[in-house]
Every structure is written in structure tokens, then in C-alpha cells.
């Protein structure tokens, strides 16, 4: 659906050249919600703006739906951009236009008939829950309502792709969750491919299927959110995930606890339905090993439940080894904390 091939974007000339993206490769599948996470200055916004060529790459190729955008004429590019909607961090609404007129704006640019515009705008305002606000102006709306207008406007041309540039970072947590739910509903209803950039792991965890971690202009880690979130390989990814102070404190307790032959600490990860099963207690009962829970959490990654426990096993060393072996054999990820 979307392919970025050896993408490089530099600014400036000579000794003042700044490289925002460097030889970046990325593939996004049709119908998925793909997240890109990274710190400020990592290249996130440049990457997403290169997808619709609001930023033209210095080198490399951008393919969307089988079309190489980087090889098109200006007129051809305008045609292709109509299939790519975009929502922005600060909404980018026309302040002197009503909610209705903001959503109708892209349709009027393509000289759509008044009847079609009226039908489409009312349909979209109903979709985003703003049908009662169509005659209001942006200044009369909350931040969440403004973003809903932005989403409706982005959907007006029936795009195949929706690009979200930090779409929730200006919103409070409750409003953020409502916008994420709306994006998820839109993805399911229309099978629109959504590319979402953010610096918030919660956003990725809530709705994304896959994620790429960007650092210093390159992708340092990518894959299904469950894998990247639960088994981070790169230190930047771990930084985003290990911001939970309780988790860090529990890890520190486990690390500093005496590690005699009679005890061993481990982090155990459950994914899917096994999250709710009594695998740990049943296994420890069978092997005769006791355990103490130092920290635990149960949550979801999109629709997938998961659990993570940091435990200290106590008992015979061979029995502890056997417990870890049995747990691993049942599909759990067991990481011994040394």
C-alpha cells in the first residue's frame, strides 16, 4: 500500500546541511493502522509529510497504492493527493468558516455539485458526532471537536490513506481516547489505511497494528505492536516503554534482592487468552516452587490482552529451573533477571 524506498531528506546546503531522514525504508499494508513513534527531532513529521510529498525527498522513492508519487508531474500529484487525507496537531481549520464549510472546502475545490456536497458533509458530521454543531465556527468548539472537524474534512474526498500528524498531542487524555476510538471505528468501517505519528506509547498501544520506532532519521525497530511493546530490542524503544516508575522500581527491587540458590527473579509475559489463565500458580504447584509477585499489570494492546509479572521464585534450584522451562514450553516469555 505504502512503500518508502531509501528515503533521504536533507535541508540546507554545504556545511549547513541537516539530514532529517537517512536512507529510510518502510512498508505499510493496506487497511492497517501503522504507528511511528520517536522523540522530538527524530524525523517523524518529516517522514509523514514525505508520504504525500508536502515535503519532497532529497532522494528515494515514495509509492502509494502502486503509484510512485516522486515520479509524477504537478497535476498528476494533485490527483493522487486527493486519495490521501491528512489531519494535523493544531487542526488547521479555516477560522472564518463554519464547521459545515470547513468540511465542504475540499469538495468545492473539485467542483462537486451542491447536492453532493450537502449529502457528503452531513454524512461525515454525523459520523464524527458534530451534526448539531455544523453552523458553529472553530472558535466556538473544544479541542476535541476541532479535531473531529479535521477528521471529517480529511475524509471528504473518500481517501484510501489517512495521515495523522500528532493528531492527539494537543488534547487532554479523555479527549485523546475518544479521538483514538473514532479513528479505530473509521478504520474498521472504511478499511482506510491510517499512518499515525506520535511520541506517546499509549496512542500506539491503543489502536495500532504495527509500529516503527524512528531515531535520528532512521527506523531502529519495527514490527507488530505486541512484539515491539513486550520485547523491545532497541534502547530508544525501551525508553518509551519503561517510563512506568512502578515497573522500574519493581525491576530495581528484583535486581537488588539476594540471589541465592534458593531464589531467582524473572519477568513473565502473557499474551492473549493465557493472560487470564492460572498457568503460573498451577505450574509452581506441580514443581513445588513458591513465588512472590513484586509487580504486575494486565492491560490490552489494541484488542489483544496481555499481562506482565515480575516474580521471585523460591525453592530448590532445580525445581526453579524446571518451573521456568515448563512456563516457557507453554508459550510464556520468561526473562530471568540477573
mmCIF file of C-alpha atoms in Angstrom:
data_model
loop_
_atom_site.group_PDB
_atom_site.id
_atom_site.type_symbol
_atom_site.label_atom_id
_atom_site.label_comp_id
_atom_site.label_asym_id
_atom_site.label_seq_id
_atom_site.Cartn_x
_atom_site.Cartn_y
_atom_site.Cartn_z
ATOM 1 C CA UNK A 1 0.000 0.000 0.000
ATOM 2 C CA UNK A 2 2.693 2.493 1.089
ATOM 3 C CA UNK A 3 6.371 1.944 0.411
ATOM 4 C CA UNK A 4 9.229 4.261 1.221
ATOM 5 C CA UNK A 5 12.418 3.212 -0.530
ATOM 6 C CA UNK A 6 15.828 4.540 0.522
ATOM 7 C CA UNK A 7 14.221 7.815 1.522
ATOM 8 C CA UNK A 8 16.543 10.688 2.385
ATOM 9 C CA UNK A 9 15.536 14.241 3.221
ATOM 10 C CA UNK A 10 18.107 16.954 3.860
ATOM 11 C CA UNK A 11 17.785 20.672 4.489
ATOM 12 C CA UNK A 12 20.329 23.409 3.771
ATOM 13 C CA UNK A 13 23.472 23.423 1.675
ATOM 14 C CA UNK A 14 27.182 22.809 2.064
ATOM 15 C CA UNK A 15 28.376 22.661 5.653
ATOM 16 C CA UNK A 16 24.942 23.672 6.932
ATOM 17 C CA UNK A 17 23.176 20.536 5.686
ATOM 18 C CA UNK A 18 20.855 18.879 8.196
ATOM 19 C CA UNK A 19 19.669 15.367 7.406
ATOM 20 C CA UNK A 20 16.181 14.667 8.758
ATOM 21 C CA UNK A 21 15.771 11.218 7.153
ATOM 22 C CA UNK A 22 18.584 8.957 6.029
ATOM 23 C CA UNK A 23 18.173 6.018 3.628
ATOM 24 C CA UNK A 24 14.884 5.044 5.269
ATOM 25 C CA UNK A 25 12.856 2.020 4.128
ATOM 26 C CA UNK A 26 9.310 1.313 5.279
ATOM 27 C CA UNK A 27 6.368 -0.775 4.089
ATOM 28 C CA UNK A 28 2.775 -0.260 5.291
ATOM 29 C CA UNK A 29 -0.005 -2.694 4.433
ATOM 30 C CA UNK A 30 -3.464 -1.785 3.183
ATOM 31 C CA UNK A 31 -6.096 -1.423 5.883
ATOM 32 C CA UNK A 32 -3.750 -1.415 8.868
ATOM 33 C CA UNK A 33 -3.192 1.271 11.470
ATOM 34 C CA UNK A 34 0.544 1.878 11.443
ATOM 35 C CA UNK A 35 2.216 3.928 14.161
ATOM 36 C CA UNK A 36 5.521 5.775 14.021
ATOM 37 C CA UNK A 37 6.951 6.772 17.399
ATOM 38 C CA UNK A 38 10.026 8.762 18.249
ATOM 39 C CA UNK A 39 11.379 11.641 20.316
ATOM 40 C CA UNK A 40 11.137 15.261 19.179
ATOM 41 C CA UNK A 41 13.513 15.881 16.283
ATOM 42 C CA UNK A 42 13.729 12.193 15.342
ATOM 43 C CA UNK A 43 12.209 12.809 11.888
ATOM 44 C CA UNK A 44 8.562 11.775 12.471
ATOM 45 C CA UNK A 45 6.867 14.808 10.946
ATOM 46 C CA UNK A 46 9.256 14.876 8.006
ATOM 47 C CA UNK A 47 8.516 11.214 7.323
ATOM 48 C CA UNK A 48 4.737 11.606 7.288
ATOM 49 C CA UNK A 49 4.925 14.763 5.157
ATOM 50 C CA UNK A 50 7.083 12.906 2.651
ATOM 51 C CA UNK A 51 4.310 10.330 2.148
ATOM 52 C CA UNK A 52 2.075 12.905 0.435
ATOM 53 C CA UNK A 53 5.054 14.956 -0.764
ATOM 54 C CA UNK A 54 4.269 18.042 1.289
ATOM 55 C CA UNK A 55 7.991 17.563 1.814
ATOM 56 C CA UNK A 56 9.747 16.372 -1.323
ATOM 57 C CA UNK A 57 12.509 13.847 -0.540
ATOM 58 C CA UNK A 58 16.078 14.703 -1.447
ATOM 59 C CA UNK A 59 16.374 11.176 -2.820
ATOM 60 C CA UNK A 60 14.497 7.888 -2.746
ATOM 61 C CA UNK A 61 11.005 6.817 -3.789
ATOM 62 C CA UNK A 62 7.504 7.129 -2.323
ATOM 63 C CA UNK A 63 4.911 4.618 -3.527
ATOM 64 C CA UNK A 64 1.233 4.828 -2.537
ATOM 65 C CA UNK A 65 -1.277 2.292 -3.844
ATOM 66 C CA UNK A 66 1.068 1.168 -6.607
ATOM 67 C CA UNK A 67 1.857 4.708 -7.831
ATOM 68 C CA UNK A 68 5.296 6.296 -7.476
ATOM 69 C CA UNK A 69 4.469 9.797 -6.272
ATOM 70 C CA UNK A 70 8.036 11.016 -6.633
ATOM 71 C CA UNK A 71 7.839 10.440 -10.392
ATOM 72 C CA UNK A 72 4.605 12.362 -11.065
ATOM 73 C CA UNK A 73 4.005 15.745 -12.628
ATOM 74 C CA UNK A 74 2.464 18.513 -10.521
ATOM 75 C CA UNK A 75 -1.003 17.883 -11.978
ATOM 76 C CA UNK A 76 -0.744 14.099 -11.524
ATOM 77 C CA UNK A 77 0.426 14.580 -7.934
ATOM 78 C CA UNK A 78 -2.595 16.762 -7.147
ATOM 79 C CA UNK A 79 -4.858 13.963 -8.366
ATOM 80 C CA UNK A 80 -3.127 11.373 -6.193
ATOM 81 C CA UNK A 81 -3.182 13.626 -3.127
ATOM 82 C CA UNK A 82 -6.982 13.562 -3.186
ATOM 83 C CA UNK A 83 -6.691 9.921 -2.158
ATOM 84 C CA UNK A 84 -4.582 10.862 0.867
ATOM 85 C CA UNK A 85 -6.293 12.647 3.759
ATOM 86 C CA UNK A 86 -4.347 14.385 6.499
ATOM 87 C CA UNK A 87 -5.169 15.597 9.997
ATOM 88 C CA UNK A 88 -2.891 17.907 11.937
ATOM 89 C CA UNK A 89 -1.818 18.521 15.515
ATOM 90 C CA UNK A 90 -3.249 22.050 15.572
ATOM 91 C CA UNK A 91 -6.303 21.277 13.415
ATOM 92 C CA UNK A 92 -5.541 23.797 10.566
ATOM 93 C CA UNK A 93 -9.181 24.838 10.268
ATOM 94 C CA UNK A 94 -10.423 27.937 8.451
ATOM 95 C CA UNK A 95 -11.287 30.259 11.347
ATOM 96 C CA UNK A 96 -13.732 32.372 9.315
ATOM 97 C CA UNK A 97 -15.660 29.345 8.009
ATOM 98 C CA UNK A 98 -18.316 27.304 9.772
ATOM 99 C CA UNK A 99 -17.905 23.644 10.637
ATOM 100 C CA UNK A 100 -20.018 22.789 7.571
ATOM 101 C CA UNK A 101 -17.901 24.953 5.264
ATOM 102 C CA UNK A 102 -14.622 23.591 6.638
ATOM 103 C CA UNK A 103 -15.698 20.043 5.774
ATOM 104 C CA UNK A 104 -17.094 21.144 2.405
ATOM 105 C CA UNK A 105 -13.909 23.007 1.445
ATOM 106 C CA UNK A 106 -12.037 20.142 -0.349
ATOM 107 C CA UNK A 107 -15.231 19.163 -2.189
ATOM 108 C CA UNK A 108 -15.722 22.691 -3.517
ATOM 109 C CA UNK A 109 -12.156 22.688 -4.815
ATOM 110 C CA UNK A 110 -13.072 19.754 -7.069
ATOM 111 C CA UNK A 111 -16.299 21.500 -8.176
ATOM 112 C CA UNK A 112 -18.556 18.882 -6.634
ATOM 113 C CA UNK A 113 -22.279 19.660 -7.018
ATOM 114 C CA UNK A 114 -24.069 21.426 -4.172
ATOM 115 C CA UNK A 115 -26.388 18.439 -3.625
ATOM 116 C CA UNK A 116 -23.479 16.007 -3.375
ATOM 117 C CA UNK A 117 -21.615 18.337 -1.019
ATOM 118 C CA UNK A 118 -24.634 18.694 1.242
ATOM 119 C CA UNK A 119 -25.177 14.934 1.393
ATOM 120 C CA UNK A 120 -21.495 14.171 1.998
ATOM 121 C CA UNK A 121 -20.912 16.851 4.638
ATOM 122 C CA UNK A 122 -23.993 15.879 6.654
ATOM 123 C CA UNK A 123 -22.987 12.227 6.455
ATOM 124 C CA UNK A 124 -19.481 12.991 7.747
ATOM 125 C CA UNK A 125 -20.671 15.316 10.511
ATOM 126 C CA UNK A 126 -22.966 12.532 11.689
ATOM 127 C CA UNK A 127 -20.044 10.092 11.591
ATOM 128 C CA UNK A 128 -17.883 12.298 13.850
ATOM 129 C CA UNK A 129 -20.790 13.327 16.092
ATOM 130 C CA UNK A 130 -20.958 17.012 15.148
ATOM 131 C CA UNK A 131 -24.236 17.269 13.235
ATOM 132 C CA UNK A 132 -25.592 19.721 15.836
ATOM 133 C CA UNK A 133 -22.535 21.982 15.506
ATOM 134 C CA UNK A 134 -22.416 22.474 11.730
ATOM 135 C CA UNK A 135 -23.211 26.206 11.890
ATOM 136 C CA UNK A 136 -20.636 26.985 14.577
ATOM 137 C CA UNK A 137 -17.175 28.454 13.991
ATOM 138 C CA UNK A 138 -13.907 26.857 15.159
ATOM 139 C CA UNK A 139 -13.534 29.389 17.983
ATOM 140 C CA UNK A 140 -16.774 28.051 19.486
ATOM 141 C CA UNK A 141 -15.505 24.464 19.621
ATOM 142 C CA UNK A 142 -13.407 22.470 22.086
ATOM 143 C CA UNK A 143 -10.091 20.959 21.029
ATOM 144 C CA UNK A 144 -11.643 17.536 20.561
ATOM 145 C CA UNK A 145 -14.463 18.957 18.455
ATOM 146 C CA UNK A 146 -11.976 20.841 16.279
ATOM 147 C CA UNK A 147 -10.072 17.619 15.658
ATOM 148 C CA UNK A 148 -13.321 15.866 14.719
ATOM 149 C CA UNK A 149 -13.913 18.582 12.132
ATOM 150 C CA UNK A 150 -10.379 17.976 10.853
ATOM 151 C CA UNK A 151 -11.083 14.254 10.574
ATOM 152 C CA UNK A 152 -14.368 14.848 8.737
ATOM 153 C CA UNK A 153 -12.631 17.229 6.316
ATOM 154 C CA UNK A 154 -9.856 14.689 5.688
ATOM 155 C CA UNK A 155 -12.471 12.044 4.837
ATOM 156 C CA UNK A 156 -14.450 14.284 2.465
ATOM 157 C CA UNK A 157 -12.654 13.077 -0.671
ATOM 158 C CA UNK A 158 -13.020 9.368 0.254
ATOM 159 C CA UNK A 159 -9.266 8.804 0.713
ATOM 160 C CA UNK A 160 -7.506 5.441 0.738
ATOM 161 C CA UNK A 161 -4.962 6.711 3.272
ATOM 162 C CA UNK A 162 -5.308 8.916 6.346
ATOM 163 C CA UNK A 163 -2.153 10.551 7.698
ATOM 164 C CA UNK A 164 -2.263 11.718 11.323
ATOM 165 C CA UNK A 165 0.459 14.182 12.320
ATOM 166 C CA UNK A 166 0.499 14.163 16.149
ATOM 167 C CA UNK A 167 -3.315 14.265 15.960
ATOM 168 C CA UNK A 168 -3.859 13.875 19.719
ATOM 169 C CA UNK A 169 -0.866 15.584 21.322
ATOM 170 C CA UNK A 170 -2.759 18.869 21.847
ATOM 171 C CA UNK A 171 -5.653 17.107 23.602
ATOM 172 C CA UNK A 172 -6.317 16.012 27.178
ATOM 173 C CA UNK A 173 -6.245 12.254 27.960
ATOM 174 C CA UNK A 174 -10.027 11.730 27.914
ATOM 175 C CA UNK A 175 -10.427 13.563 24.598
ATOM 176 C CA UNK A 176 -7.422 11.704 23.196
ATOM 177 C CA UNK A 177 -9.117 8.379 23.937
ATOM 178 C CA UNK A 178 -12.331 9.484 22.211
ATOM 179 C CA UNK A 179 -10.408 10.571 19.095
ATOM 180 C CA UNK A 180 -8.471 7.289 19.035
ATOM 181 C CA UNK A 181 -11.739 5.344 19.278
ATOM 182 C CA UNK A 182 -13.121 7.380 16.374
ATOM 183 C CA UNK A 183 -10.046 6.624 14.244
ATOM 184 C CA UNK A 184 -10.351 2.934 15.081
ATOM 185 C CA UNK A 185 -14.039 2.946 14.091
ATOM 186 C CA UNK A 186 -13.212 4.712 10.813
ATOM 187 C CA UNK A 187 -10.505 2.159 10.051
ATOM 188 C CA UNK A 188 -12.894 -0.738 10.650
ATOM 189 C CA UNK A 189 -15.812 0.827 8.759
ATOM 190 C CA UNK A 190 -13.969 2.029 5.646
ATOM 191 C CA UNK A 191 -10.797 -0.124 5.690
ATOM 192 C CA UNK A 192 -8.738 3.064 5.382
ATOM 193 C CA UNK A 193 -5.008 2.718 5.914
ATOM 194 C CA UNK A 194 -4.034 5.007 8.794
ATOM 195 C CA UNK A 195 -0.484 6.215 9.438
ATOM 196 C CA UNK A 196 -0.162 7.827 12.833
ATOM 197 C CA UNK A 197 2.906 9.551 14.244
ATOM 198 C CA UNK A 198 3.235 10.262 17.950
ATOM 199 C CA UNK A 199 5.610 10.458 20.885
ATOM 200 C CA UNK A 200 3.092 8.738 23.172
ATOM 201 C CA UNK A 201 3.315 4.963 23.619
ATOM 202 C CA UNK A 202 -0.267 4.919 24.914
ATOM 203 C CA UNK A 203 -1.505 6.034 21.479
ATOM 204 C CA UNK A 204 0.407 3.248 19.732
ATOM 205 C CA UNK A 205 -0.746 0.668 22.273
ATOM 206 C CA UNK A 206 -4.416 1.682 21.958
ATOM 207 C CA UNK A 207 -5.097 1.343 18.224
ATOM 208 C CA UNK A 208 -2.051 0.407 16.127
ATOM 209 C CA UNK A 209 -1.437 -2.957 14.457
ATOM 210 C CA UNK A 210 2.251 -2.366 13.763
ATOM 211 C CA UNK A 211 4.773 0.251 14.839
ATOM 212 C CA UNK A 212 8.110 1.647 13.713
ATOM 213 C CA UNK A 213 10.491 3.402 16.098
ATOM 214 C CA UNK A 214 12.361 6.272 14.474
ATOM 215 C CA UNK A 215 15.603 7.680 15.865
ATOM 216 C CA UNK A 216 17.991 10.189 14.266
ATOM 217 C CA UNK A 217 16.277 9.893 10.891
ATOM 218 C CA UNK A 218 16.225 6.097 10.641
ATOM 219 C CA UNK A 219 13.971 3.201 11.647
ATOM 220 C CA UNK A 220 15.681 1.373 14.519
ATOM 221 C CA UNK A 221 12.934 -1.150 15.287
ATOM 222 C CA UNK A 222 9.599 -2.184 13.787
ATOM 223 C CA UNK A 223 7.027 -4.960 13.898
ATOM 224 C CA UNK A 224 3.655 -5.902 15.421
ATOM 225 C CA UNK A 225 2.908 -3.720 18.432
ATOM 226 C CA UNK A 226 2.626 -6.759 20.717
ATOM 227 C CA UNK A 227 6.184 -7.831 19.848
ATOM 228 C CA UNK A 228 7.786 -4.388 19.940
ATOM 229 C CA UNK A 229 5.964 -3.334 23.111
ATOM 230 C CA UNK A 230 6.526 -6.538 25.066
ATOM 231 C CA UNK A 231 10.010 -7.408 23.770
ATOM 232 C CA UNK A 232 11.749 -4.115 22.921
ATOM 233 C CA UNK A 233 15.183 -4.569 21.360
ATOM 234 C CA UNK A 234 16.468 -1.010 20.901
ATOM 235 C CA UNK A 235 17.245 1.261 23.841
ATOM 236 C CA UNK A 236 15.029 4.049 22.428
ATOM 237 C CA UNK A 237 12.053 1.682 22.390
ATOM 238 C CA UNK A 238 12.792 0.642 25.957
ATOM 239 C CA UNK A 239 12.873 4.314 26.972
ATOM 240 C CA UNK A 240 9.293 4.773 25.769
ATOM 241 C CA UNK A 241 8.057 1.618 27.452
ATOM 242 C CA UNK A 242 9.930 1.784 30.763
ATOM 243 C CA UNK A 243 8.584 5.192 31.750
ATOM 244 C CA UNK A 244 6.352 3.429 34.250
ATOM 245 C CA UNK A 245 8.021 4.272 37.586
ATOM 246 C CA UNK A 246 6.348 1.370 39.414
ATOM 247 C CA UNK A 247 7.737 -1.039 36.845
ATOM 248 C CA UNK A 248 11.220 0.434 37.194
ATOM 249 C CA UNK A 249 11.051 0.247 40.986
ATOM 250 C CA UNK A 250 9.978 -3.396 40.853
ATOM 251 C CA UNK A 251 12.817 -4.211 38.490
ATOM 252 C CA UNK A 252 15.242 -2.493 40.843
ATOM 253 C CA UNK A 253 13.900 -4.475 43.808
ATOM 254 C CA UNK A 254 14.317 -7.699 41.844
ATOM 255 C CA UNK A 255 17.849 -6.785 40.784
ATOM 256 C CA UNK A 256 18.945 -5.795 44.288
ATOM 257 C CA UNK A 257 17.324 -8.770 46.052
ATOM 258 C CA UNK A 258 19.722 -11.521 47.230
ATOM 259 C CA UNK A 259 20.141 -14.145 44.507
ATOM 260 C CA UNK A 260 20.901 -17.331 46.374
ATOM 261 C CA UNK A 261 20.465 -20.836 45.032
ATOM 262 C CA UNK A 262 17.071 -20.810 46.726
ATOM 263 C CA UNK A 263 15.642 -17.817 44.819
ATOM 264 C CA UNK A 264 15.524 -16.333 41.315
ATOM 265 C CA UNK A 265 13.685 -13.281 39.910
ATOM 266 C CA UNK A 266 12.028 -13.247 36.490
ATOM 267 C CA UNK A 267 9.742 -11.177 34.300
ATOM 268 C CA UNK A 268 6.922 -13.261 32.822
ATOM 269 C CA UNK A 269 4.853 -12.065 29.861
ATOM 270 C CA UNK A 270 1.415 -13.480 28.983
ATOM 271 C CA UNK A 271 -0.257 -12.661 25.643
ATOM 272 C CA UNK A 272 -3.807 -13.426 24.520
ATOM 273 C CA UNK A 273 -6.244 -15.647 26.401
ATOM 274 C CA UNK A 274 -3.484 -17.183 28.535
ATOM 275 C CA UNK A 275 -3.378 -13.808 30.313
ATOM 276 C CA UNK A 276 -6.454 -14.899 32.268
ATOM 277 C CA UNK A 277 -5.374 -18.497 32.935
ATOM 278 C CA UNK A 278 -3.794 -19.796 36.142
ATOM 279 C CA UNK A 279 -0.682 -21.117 34.391
ATOM 280 C CA UNK A 280 1.826 -19.725 36.883
ATOM 281 C CA UNK A 281 0.101 -20.948 40.041
ATOM 282 C CA UNK A 282 -0.616 -24.400 38.571
ATOM 283 C CA UNK A 283 2.965 -24.845 37.330
ATOM 284 C CA UNK A 284 4.514 -23.753 40.626
ATOM 285 C CA UNK A 285 2.185 -26.133 42.477
ATOM 286 C CA UNK A 286 3.301 -29.011 40.224
ATOM 287 C CA UNK A 287 7.020 -28.248 40.657
ATOM 288 C CA UNK A 288 6.831 -27.424 44.369
ATOM 289 C CA UNK A 289 8.160 -23.887 43.943
ATOM 290 C CA UNK A 290 6.831 -20.842 45.793
ATOM 291 C CA UNK A 291 6.739 -17.394 44.222
ATOM 292 C CA UNK A 292 6.272 -13.781 45.340
ATOM 293 C CA UNK A 293 4.825 -11.178 42.957
ATOM 294 C CA UNK A 294 6.917 -7.987 43.042
ATOM 295 C CA UNK A 295 4.932 -6.165 40.371
ATOM 296 C CA UNK A 296 2.164 -6.993 37.941
ATOM 297 C CA UNK A 297 -0.049 -5.476 35.276
ATOM 298 C CA UNK A 298 -2.834 -6.604 32.942
ATOM 299 C CA UNK A 299 -3.860 -4.441 30.003
ATOM 300 C CA UNK A 300 -4.528 -4.617 26.260
ATOM 301 C CA UNK A 301 -2.628 -3.757 23.105
ATOM 302 C CA UNK A 302 -5.406 -2.759 20.726
ATOM 303 C CA UNK A 303 -7.736 -5.775 21.145
ATOM 304 C CA UNK A 304 -5.094 -8.193 22.474
ATOM 305 C CA UNK A 305 -4.931 -8.759 26.257
ATOM 306 C CA UNK A 306 -1.523 -9.134 27.867
ATOM 307 C CA UNK A 307 -0.075 -9.422 31.327
ATOM 308 C CA UNK A 308 3.394 -8.914 32.782
ATOM 309 C CA UNK A 309 4.539 -10.124 36.184
ATOM 310 C CA UNK A 310 7.851 -9.624 37.929
ATOM 311 C CA UNK A 311 8.155 -12.517 40.377
ATOM 312 C CA UNK A 312 10.724 -14.044 42.717
ATOM 313 C CA UNK A 313 10.745 -17.842 42.684
ATOM 314 C CA UNK A 314 11.757 -19.531 45.947
ATOM 315 C CA UNK A 315 12.723 -23.167 46.389
ATOM 316 C CA UNK A 316 15.119 -25.824 45.132
ATOM 317 C CA UNK A 317 17.321 -24.545 42.269
ATOM 318 C CA UNK A 318 16.489 -27.483 40.002
ATOM 319 C CA UNK A 319 12.788 -27.066 40.721
ATOM 320 C CA UNK A 320 13.003 -23.356 39.831
ATOM 321 C CA UNK A 321 14.786 -24.215 36.561
ATOM 322 C CA UNK A 322 12.079 -26.784 35.807
ATOM 323 C CA UNK A 323 9.352 -24.198 36.541
ATOM 324 C CA UNK A 324 10.888 -21.733 34.087
ATOM 325 C CA UNK A 325 11.253 -24.486 31.489
ATOM 326 C CA UNK A 326 7.594 -25.542 31.823
ATOM 327 C CA UNK A 327 6.340 -21.945 31.638
ATOM 328 C CA UNK A 328 8.407 -21.290 28.531
ATOM 329 C CA UNK A 329 7.159 -24.536 26.984
ATOM 330 C CA UNK A 330 3.573 -23.322 27.411
ATOM 331 C CA UNK A 331 4.256 -20.235 25.320
ATOM 332 C CA UNK A 332 5.075 -17.704 28.012
ATOM 333 C CA UNK A 333 8.058 -15.400 27.681
ATOM 334 C CA UNK A 334 10.213 -15.763 30.791
ATOM 335 C CA UNK A 335 13.153 -13.409 31.236
ATOM 336 C CA UNK A 336 15.390 -14.220 34.193
ATOM 337 C CA UNK A 337 16.568 -11.030 35.916
ATOM 338 C CA UNK A 338 20.245 -11.272 36.724
#
